[in-house]
Tab-separated table of C-alpha atoms in Angstrom:
chain	number	residue	atom	x	y	z
A	1	MET	CA	49.547	-58.598	-16.811
A	2	SER	CA	46.545	-55.978	-15.297
A	3	THR	CA	46.018	-56.137	-11.184
A	4	ASP	CA	42.425	-57.764	-10.656
A	5	TRP	CA	41.559	-54.627	-7.556
A	6	ARG	CA	38.186	-56.488	-6.677
A	7	PRO	CA	39.982	-58.826	-3.959
A	8	ILE	CA	42.059	-55.188	-2.497
A	9	LEU	CA	38.716	-52.942	-2.857
A	10	ARG	CA	36.557	-55.835	-0.636
A	11	ASN	CA	39.183	-55.948	2.077
A	12	LEU	CA	39.304	-52.347	2.686
A	13	ILE	CA	36.038	-52.059	2.748
A	14	LEU	CA	35.820	-54.693	5.057
A	15	LEU	CA	38.654	-53.099	7.182
A	16	ALA	CA	36.522	-49.536	6.898
A	17	SER	CA	33.969	-51.177	8.599
A	18	VAL	CA	35.481	-53.265	11.473
A	19	LEU	CA	37.579	-49.856	12.183
A	20	LEU	CA	33.942	-47.290	12.293
A	21	SER	CA	32.419	-50.541	14.544
A	22	GLY	CA	35.578	-50.154	17.025
A	23	ILE	CA	35.368	-46.700	16.842
A	24	THR	CA	31.140	-46.020	18.015
A	25	ALA	CA	31.801	-49.487	20.256
A	26	CYS	CA	35.072	-47.298	22.214
A	27	SER	CA	33.180	-43.471	22.009
A	28	GLY	CA	29.928	-45.348	23.048
A	29	ILE	CA	27.772	-44.411	20.049
A	30	THR	CA	24.158	-46.525	19.276
A	31	LYS	CA	22.282	-45.802	16.209
A	32	PRO	CA	18.663	-45.785	18.233
A	33	THR	CA	16.245	-48.519	17.289
A	34	LEU	CA	12.748	-47.301	16.189
A	35	ILE	CA	10.446	-48.218	18.977
A	36	GLY	CA	6.544	-49.131	17.808
A	37	ARG	CA	4.705	-47.945	14.450
A	38	LEU	CA	3.193	-45.200	13.004
A	39	ILE	CA	-0.285	-44.200	11.713
A	40	ILE	CA	-0.027	-42.452	8.914
A	41	LEU	CA	-3.165	-40.760	6.916
A	42	GLY	CA	-2.936	-42.375	3.533
A	43	PRO	CA	-4.938	-40.666	0.776
A	44	CYS	CA	-8.896	-40.613	-0.310
A	45	GLU	CA	-9.699	-43.298	-3.190
A	46	ASN	CA	-13.517	-44.707	-3.844
A	47	GLY	CA	-15.132	-42.567	-0.720
A	48	LEU	CA	-12.805	-44.254	1.992
A	49	LEU	CA	-9.368	-43.345	3.691
A	50	SER	CA	-6.490	-45.200	3.840
A	51	ILE	CA	-4.778	-45.503	6.786
A	52	LEU	CA	-0.480	-46.880	6.744
A	53	GLU	CA	1.812	-48.115	8.949
A	54	TYR	CA	6.085	-47.913	8.965
A	55	ARG	CA	7.584	-49.729	12.143
A	56	GLU	CA	11.796	-50.575	12.097
A	57	GLY	CA	12.958	-52.588	8.969
A	58	MET	CA	10.226	-51.016	6.705
A	59	ALA	CA	11.615	-49.836	3.898
A	60	THR	CA	8.429	-47.267	3.664
A	61	ALA	CA	5.199	-46.762	5.165
A	62	GLN	CA	2.698	-49.946	3.946
A	63	PRO	CA	-1.173	-50.258	4.138
A	64	LEU	CA	-2.385	-50.933	6.806
A	65	TRP	CA	-6.284	-50.674	6.614
A	66	THR	CA	-9.326	-48.697	5.085
A	67	GLY	CA	-12.494	-47.315	5.717
A	68	ILE	CA	-13.032	-44.208	7.188
A	69	PRO	CA	-15.412	-42.739	4.829
A	70	CYS	CA	-14.363	-39.659	3.346
A	71	GLU	CA	-14.572	-37.259	-0.232
A	72	GLU	CA	-11.848	-37.100	-2.326
A	73	GLY	CA	-10.089	-33.484	-2.348
A	74	SER	CA	-11.300	-31.611	0.841
A	75	PHE	CA	-11.265	-34.421	3.669
A	76	THR	CA	-8.816	-33.454	6.818
A	77	LEU	CA	-8.729	-35.077	9.921
A	78	ASP	CA	-6.988	-31.478	11.285
A	79	GLY	CA	-9.267	-29.391	9.688
A	80	ARG	CA	-13.063	-29.952	8.666
A	81	TYR	CA	-13.426	-33.019	10.669
A	82	PRO	CA	-12.180	-32.676	14.937
A	83	TYR	CA	-11.025	-35.462	16.266
A	84	THR	CA	-9.598	-37.267	19.540
A	85	LEU	CA	-6.710	-39.724	20.327
A	86	SER	CA	-6.655	-41.134	23.209
A	87	ALA	CA	-3.771	-41.008	25.045
A	88	ASP	CA	-1.918	-44.130	24.331
A	89	ASN	CA	-2.925	-43.272	20.708
A	90	HIS	CA	-5.128	-46.590	20.408
A	91	PHE	CA	-8.255	-45.020	20.230
A	92	LEU	CA	-9.615	-42.130	17.802
A	93	ILE	CA	-13.245	-40.365	17.900
A	94	LEU	CA	-14.380	-38.842	14.511
A	95	GLY	CA	-17.636	-37.332	14.808
A	96	ASN	CA	-19.492	-40.082	16.636
A	97	ARG	CA	-17.333	-42.811	15.110
A	98	LEU	CA	-15.001	-44.711	17.491
A	99	VAL	CA	-12.293	-45.923	15.545
A	100	ASP	CA	-9.554	-48.882	16.520
A	101	LEU	CA	-6.522	-47.380	14.771
A	102	THR	CA	-4.609	-50.780	14.712
A	103	THR	CA	-7.730	-53.210	13.710
A	104	GLY	CA	-9.645	-50.424	11.848
A	105	GLU	CA	-12.661	-51.273	13.396
A	106	GLN	CA	-15.250	-48.958	13.755
A	107	GLN	CA	-18.345	-47.989	15.919
A	108	ASN	CA	-21.077	-45.287	15.407
A	109	LEU	CA	-21.999	-44.216	19.323
A	110	PRO	CA	-24.977	-41.671	20.286
A	111	ILE	CA	-23.243	-38.535	20.968
A	112	GLU	CA	-22.845	-35.354	18.978
A	113	GLY	CA	-19.492	-34.999	17.891
A	114	GLY	CA	-17.251	-32.867	19.667
A	115	ILE	CA	-13.785	-32.077	20.777
A	116	GLY	CA	-13.312	-33.719	23.848
A	117	SER	CA	-10.491	-36.209	25.848
A	118	PHE	CA	-10.403	-40.232	26.617
A	119	SER	CA	-9.391	-41.141	30.448
A	120	PRO	CA	-6.098	-42.224	30.652
A	121	ASP	CA	-8.078	-46.372	31.376
A	122	ASN	CA	-9.930	-45.504	28.088
A	123	LYS	CA	-13.525	-46.425	29.610
A	124	TYR	CA	-15.066	-42.795	29.339
A	125	TYR	CA	-14.833	-40.073	26.953
A	126	THR	CA	-15.819	-36.358	27.917
A	127	TYR	CA	-16.355	-33.996	25.533
A	128	ALA	CA	-18.108	-30.167	25.777
A	129	ARG	CA	-20.883	-29.309	23.463
A	130	TRP	CA	-23.512	-26.411	22.913
A	131	ASP	CA	-22.223	-25.458	26.303
A	132	ASN	CA	-22.362	-28.313	28.213
A	133	ILE	CA	-19.882	-31.025	29.069
A	134	TYR	CA	-21.496	-34.596	29.088
A	135	LEU	CA	-19.424	-37.943	30.079
A	136	PHE	CA	-20.027	-40.972	27.847
A	137	ASP	CA	-19.003	-44.527	28.956
A	138	LEU	CA	-17.891	-45.954	25.922
A	139	LEU	CA	-18.544	-49.751	27.958
A	140	THR	CA	-22.109	-48.995	28.738
A	141	LYS	CA	-22.917	-46.625	26.809
A	142	GLU	CA	-24.678	-44.218	29.176
A	143	ASN	CA	-24.213	-40.817	28.425
A	144	THR	CA	-24.873	-37.777	31.146
A	145	ILE	CA	-24.481	-34.300	31.439
A	146	LEU	CA	-21.285	-33.620	33.883
A	147	PHE	CA	-21.730	-29.629	33.753
A	148	GLU	CA	-24.932	-27.902	32.020
A	149	ALA	CA	-24.408	-24.340	30.428
A	150	ARG	CA	-25.475	-21.279	31.419
A	151	CYS	CA	-27.780	-18.999	28.942
A	152	ALA	CA	-29.130	-16.474	28.603
A	153	THR	CA	-32.047	-14.467	26.678
A	154	TYR	CA	-30.433	-11.450	24.197
A	155	VAL	CA	-32.829	-9.115	23.221
A	156	SER	CA	-31.369	-8.057	20.108
A	157	ASN	CA	-32.925	-4.658	18.365
A	158	PRO	CA	-35.800	-4.704	16.801
A	159	GLY	CA	-37.680	-7.288	18.511
A	160	GLY	CA	-34.943	-10.404	18.034
A	161	PHE	CA	-34.687	-13.033	20.168
A	162	SER	CA	-31.454	-15.164	20.623
A	163	ASN	CA	-29.682	-17.683	23.360
A	164	ILE	CA	-26.479	-16.632	24.713
A	165	CYS	CA	-24.775	-18.653	26.365
A	166	ALA	CA	-21.425	-19.139	29.209
A	167	LYS	CA	-17.801	-20.891	27.921
A	168	VAL	CA	-16.617	-23.878	28.982
A	169	GLY	CA	-13.357	-25.236	29.187
A	170	LEU	CA	-11.805	-28.106	27.315
A	171	PRO	CA	-12.661	-31.089	29.813
A	172	ILE	CA	-9.061	-32.355	30.755
A	173	TRP	CA	-8.451	-36.151	32.208
A	174	ILE	CA	-6.264	-36.168	35.777
A	175	ASP	CA	-6.410	-39.315	36.362
A	176	ASP	CA	-8.790	-42.748	35.617
A	177	THR	CA	-11.721	-41.164	37.657
A	178	THR	CA	-11.421	-37.443	38.211
A	179	LEU	CA	-10.848	-34.901	35.572
A	180	VAL	CA	-10.544	-31.007	35.486
A	181	TYR	CA	-12.530	-28.435	33.112
A	182	SER	CA	-14.247	-24.820	33.608
A	183	GLY	CA	-16.910	-23.050	33.336
A	184	TYR	CA	-19.180	-20.253	34.866
A	185	ILE	CA	-21.080	-20.697	37.866
A	186	GLY	CA	-23.117	-17.187	38.455
A	187	ASP	CA	-26.496	-16.231	37.454
A	188	MET	CA	-26.324	-14.664	34.173
A	189	PRO	CA	-27.856	-11.350	33.508
A	190	ASP	CA	-31.349	-10.740	32.100
A	191	MET	CA	-29.802	-8.363	28.256
A	192	VAL	CA	-26.292	-9.345	27.737
A	193	GLU	CA	-24.473	-7.243	25.733
A	194	GLY	CA	-22.989	-8.125	22.787
A	195	LEU	CA	-23.534	-11.981	21.109
A	196	ASP	CA	-19.762	-13.096	22.735
A	197	PRO	CA	-20.168	-16.026	24.972
A	198	VAL	CA	-19.716	-15.080	29.113
A	199	GLU	CA	-16.349	-16.108	29.846
A	200	PRO	CA	-15.948	-19.101	32.868
A	201	ASN	CA	-15.469	-17.895	36.002
A	202	HIS	CA	-14.257	-21.084	38.233
A	203	THR	CA	-12.442	-24.337	37.303
A	204	PHE	CA	-13.737	-27.170	38.742
A	205	VAL	CA	-11.669	-30.787	39.623
A	206	VAL	CA	-14.811	-33.114	39.417
A	207	SER	CA	-15.122	-37.312	39.553
A	208	VAL	CA	-17.183	-39.439	37.826
A	209	ASP	CA	-19.690	-39.333	39.447
A	210	GLY	CA	-19.864	-35.481	39.390
A	211	SER	CA	-18.627	-34.440	42.577
A	212	ILE	CA	-17.093	-31.352	42.978
A	213	GLN	CA	-13.346	-32.199	44.550
A	214	GLN	CA	-11.776	-28.544	44.509
A	215	ASP	CA	-13.041	-25.519	42.726
A	216	PHE	CA	-11.051	-22.732	41.802
A	217	PRO	CA	-11.896	-18.768	41.047
A	218	GLN	CA	-10.897	-18.585	37.818
A	219	GLY	CA	-11.549	-19.243	34.665
A	220	LEU	CA	-8.311	-21.653	33.327
A	221	ASN	CA	-8.101	-22.740	29.051
A	222	ILE	CA	-6.284	-26.261	29.718
A	223	VAL	CA	-5.321	-27.037	26.368
A	224	GLY	CA	-3.833	-30.744	27.339
A	225	LYS	CA	-2.197	-32.859	29.994
A	226	TRP	CA	1.267	-34.936	28.922
A	227	GLY	CA	2.292	-37.058	31.879
A	228	SER	CA	1.495	-34.882	35.257
A	229	THR	CA	1.974	-31.405	33.433
A	230	LEU	CA	-1.191	-29.147	32.352
A	231	VAL	CA	-0.970	-26.554	30.167
A	232	PHE	CA	-3.116	-23.669	29.924
A	233	ASN	CA	-3.608	-19.952	29.379
A	234	TYR	CA	-6.282	-17.613	30.539
A	235	PHE	CA	-9.382	-16.920	29.095
A	236	ASN	CA	-9.732	-13.888	27.309
A	237	SER	CA	-5.572	-12.475	29.376
A	238	GLU	CA	-4.285	-9.795	27.020
A	239	ASP	CA	-0.969	-12.809	27.169
A	240	ASP	CA	-2.011	-14.955	24.790
A	241	GLY	CA	1.634	-17.336	26.234
A	242	TYR	CA	1.126	-20.522	27.404
A	243	GLN	CA	1.759	-21.592	31.343
A	244	TRP	CA	1.736	-24.729	33.132
A	245	LEU	CA	1.152	-26.608	36.465
A	246	ASP	CA	1.411	-29.810	37.994
A	247	ALA	CA	-1.552	-32.047	37.415
A	248	THR	CA	-1.250	-33.487	41.094
A	249	ASP	CA	-0.699	-30.173	42.992
A	250	LEU	CA	-4.149	-28.816	41.105
A	251	LYS	CA	-5.804	-32.356	42.584
A	252	ASN	CA	-4.596	-31.299	45.812
A	253	GLY	CA	-6.316	-27.646	45.882
A	254	VAL	CA	-3.101	-25.533	44.646
A	255	ILE	CA	-2.797	-23.673	41.510
A	256	ALA	CA	1.045	-22.541	40.994
A	257	PRO	CA	1.170	-21.873	37.612
A	258	TYR	CA	4.851	-21.225	35.450
A	259	SER	CA	5.435	-20.151	32.540
A	260	PHE	CA	6.759	-21.426	28.638
A	261	TYR	CA	9.665	-19.933	27.002
A	262	GLY	CA	8.066	-17.705	24.940
A	263	ASN	CA	4.807	-18.103	23.026
A	264	TYR	CA	3.439	-20.478	20.762
A	265	SER	CA	0.560	-20.831	18.294
A	266	PHE	CA	0.769	-24.369	18.971
A	267	LEU	CA	2.483	-26.804	21.375
A	268	VAL	CA	4.831	-29.854	20.774
A	269	ILE	CA	4.903	-31.479	24.004
A	270	SER	CA	6.840	-34.775	24.699
A	271	PRO	CA	4.991	-37.638	26.255
A	272	ASP	CA	6.412	-37.215	29.693
A	273	GLY	CA	5.837	-33.726	30.022
A	274	GLN	CA	9.076	-32.795	30.190
A	275	TYR	CA	10.203	-31.317	26.885
A	276	HIS	CA	8.118	-29.428	24.197
A	277	LEU	CA	9.458	-28.363	20.524
A	278	ALA	CA	9.899	-24.400	20.450
A	279	ARG	CA	9.585	-22.413	16.993
A	280	ILE	CA	12.592	-20.022	17.683
A	281	ASP	CA	14.214	-18.098	14.719
A	282	ASN	CA	12.909	-20.377	11.597
A	283	ALA	CA	14.379	-23.803	13.690
A	284	TRP	CA	12.766	-26.238	16.177
A	285	HIS	CA	14.843	-26.445	19.678
A	286	LEU	CA	14.166	-29.234	22.431
A	287	VAL	CA	13.566	-26.718	25.005
A	288	GLU	CA	13.318	-28.310	28.615
A	289	LEU	CA	9.362	-27.227	29.793
A	290	ARG	CA	9.631	-26.799	33.738
A	291	THR	CA	13.440	-24.745	33.659
A	292	ASN	CA	12.907	-22.971	30.166
A	293	GLN	CA	16.527	-24.452	29.462
A	294	ASP	CA	16.945	-24.563	25.908
A	295	ILE	CA	18.981	-27.650	25.051
A	296	LYS	CA	19.653	-27.697	21.093
A	297	ILE	CA	18.285	-27.018	17.694
A	298	VAL	CA	16.862	-30.471	16.051
A	299	ARG	CA	16.234	-28.916	13.036
A	300	THR	CA	16.280	-25.700	10.994
A	301	GLY	CA	13.690	-24.116	8.642
A	302	VAL	CA	9.668	-24.803	10.697
A	303	GLU	CA	8.905	-24.858	7.245
A	304	ASN	CA	10.973	-28.087	7.171
A	305	CYS	CA	9.084	-29.528	9.742
A	306	SER	CA	5.839	-29.093	10.037
A	307	ASN	CA	2.752	-31.489	12.108
A	308	PRO	CA	6.027	-32.639	14.697
A	309	ILE	CA	4.774	-35.572	16.556
A	310	TRP	CA	6.968	-37.656	18.721
A	311	SER	CA	7.917	-41.200	19.730
A	312	PRO	CA	6.506	-42.939	22.359
A	313	ASP	CA	10.364	-43.498	23.985
A	314	GLN	CA	11.026	-39.368	22.999
A	315	LYS	CA	13.876	-40.429	20.543
A	316	PHE	CA	12.487	-39.559	17.531
A	317	ILE	CA	10.501	-36.640	15.658
A	318	ALA	CA	7.923	-37.316	13.096
A	319	CYS	CA	7.678	-34.810	10.199
A	320	GLN	CA	6.332	-33.591	6.840
A	321	THR	CA	8.927	-31.589	4.894
A	322	GLN	CA	8.461	-30.039	1.247
A	323	GLU	CA	10.809	-29.916	-2.121
A	324	GLY	CA	8.675	-27.812	-5.048
A	325	SER	CA	5.182	-29.777	-4.769
A	326	SER	CA	6.524	-33.042	-3.033
A	327	TYR	CA	6.226	-33.577	0.238
A	328	SER	CA	7.320	-36.481	2.622
A	329	THR	CA	7.487	-37.599	5.892
A	330	VAL	CA	10.717	-37.974	7.534
A	331	ILE	CA	11.515	-39.494	11.100
A	332	ILE	CA	14.305	-37.134	12.575
A	333	SER	CA	16.093	-38.565	15.532
A	334	LEU	CA	17.244	-36.423	18.260
A	335	ASP	CA	20.406	-37.937	19.062
A	336	GLY	CA	22.135	-36.393	15.731
A	337	PHE	CA	21.722	-39.472	12.460
A	338	ARG	CA	20.690	-39.048	9.571
A	339	ASP	CA	16.668	-38.374	8.419
A	340	ARG	CA	14.613	-41.273	7.460
A	341	PRO	CA	12.357	-40.829	4.598
A	342	LEU	CA	9.040	-43.198	5.085
A	343	LEU	CA	6.300	-41.486	2.757
A	344	GLU	CA	6.872	-39.235	-0.321
A	345	VAL	CA	3.920	-37.750	-2.001
A	346	SER	CA	3.128	-35.289	-4.756
A	347	GLY	CA	0.549	-32.568	-4.874
A	348	SER	CA	-0.976	-30.404	-1.674
A	349	ILE	CA	-0.214	-30.264	1.628
A	350	HIS	CA	-3.460	-30.655	2.864
A	351	PHE	CA	-4.331	-34.117	0.496
A	352	PRO	CA	-3.844	-36.955	-0.176
A	353	GLY	CA	-2.904	-37.183	3.065
A	354	LYS	CA	0.663	-37.955	4.958
A	355	LYS	CA	-0.155	-36.301	8.240
A	356	VAL	CA	1.283	-38.878	10.765
A	357	LEU	CA	-1.609	-39.058	12.991
A	358	ALA	CA	-0.317	-41.631	15.924
A	359	TRP	CA	2.575	-42.927	17.047
A	360	LEU	CA	1.943	-46.110	19.200
A	361	PRO	CA	4.066	-47.959	21.563
């Protein structure tokens, strides 16, 4: 008589499961739960861009809504059409269109585009356009100029005329009513050598009513704020590395800059401003921003983790990987658990779209 091994196998599997659970409980290791939801760019189909979402428990990303006009084969949100996300990743401004990423609701705004930033409470949107800095009230739809361009006439040879203006820095919010930007405040010369814009020579901390709270005699190219950490570099500096300073210090009239560990072509900073992902020796390293401590390697092969984005609780990284002509959006646990594939697409990495656009709480 042959032995039926199925009950024995079932018991062995059950025993192994119990033992594994016991080991996990004793060691204090628990698999992290995915918090919030990811908003992912889908393909452009029939002239409309689709948006997908992923939550804990889903096998793969699912369609959320469709409705942003696009051009098949050429539309990207990270190239041709600049966009701005709100600090809470809830809203998107694309050109002059305000988009609610959770519902797909859209409004056309009486603004001329330009890259800018939302106030933390999403009441205002400020942006640089034609070398002016504008403050747009998203409730009243009122648009005012916070900073006006300084321009001069450039006389070309023979007999041509054109305007050249001083640069302005990207306006960045410190809190709900205060922002910082750089601009030129001196008298522009009558004649400008060459057609390169004049660099900013001051950095201002201002209120939404336009009143100047602080005026620093140096132009800082501020690129963003994460937590209380402001990240910047200097205009026209030979050192192209980024530095950071505390937003509270800046608001109180103190510029105390600190350098990053190394130079980076782009920044992947955690929501609280305490960590960043650094590309070092073809690997992504988790680095403590304020101490430059290299904590650990998150993933080897930087080409296998492009466009990384942090989860709101800072326990995961979402990015894109490539194998042949196929591309996948995956989630990487910073606690060392296996990658989690979300969406697989064949074809161009720039299109038909699989970029993780935002991670909502």
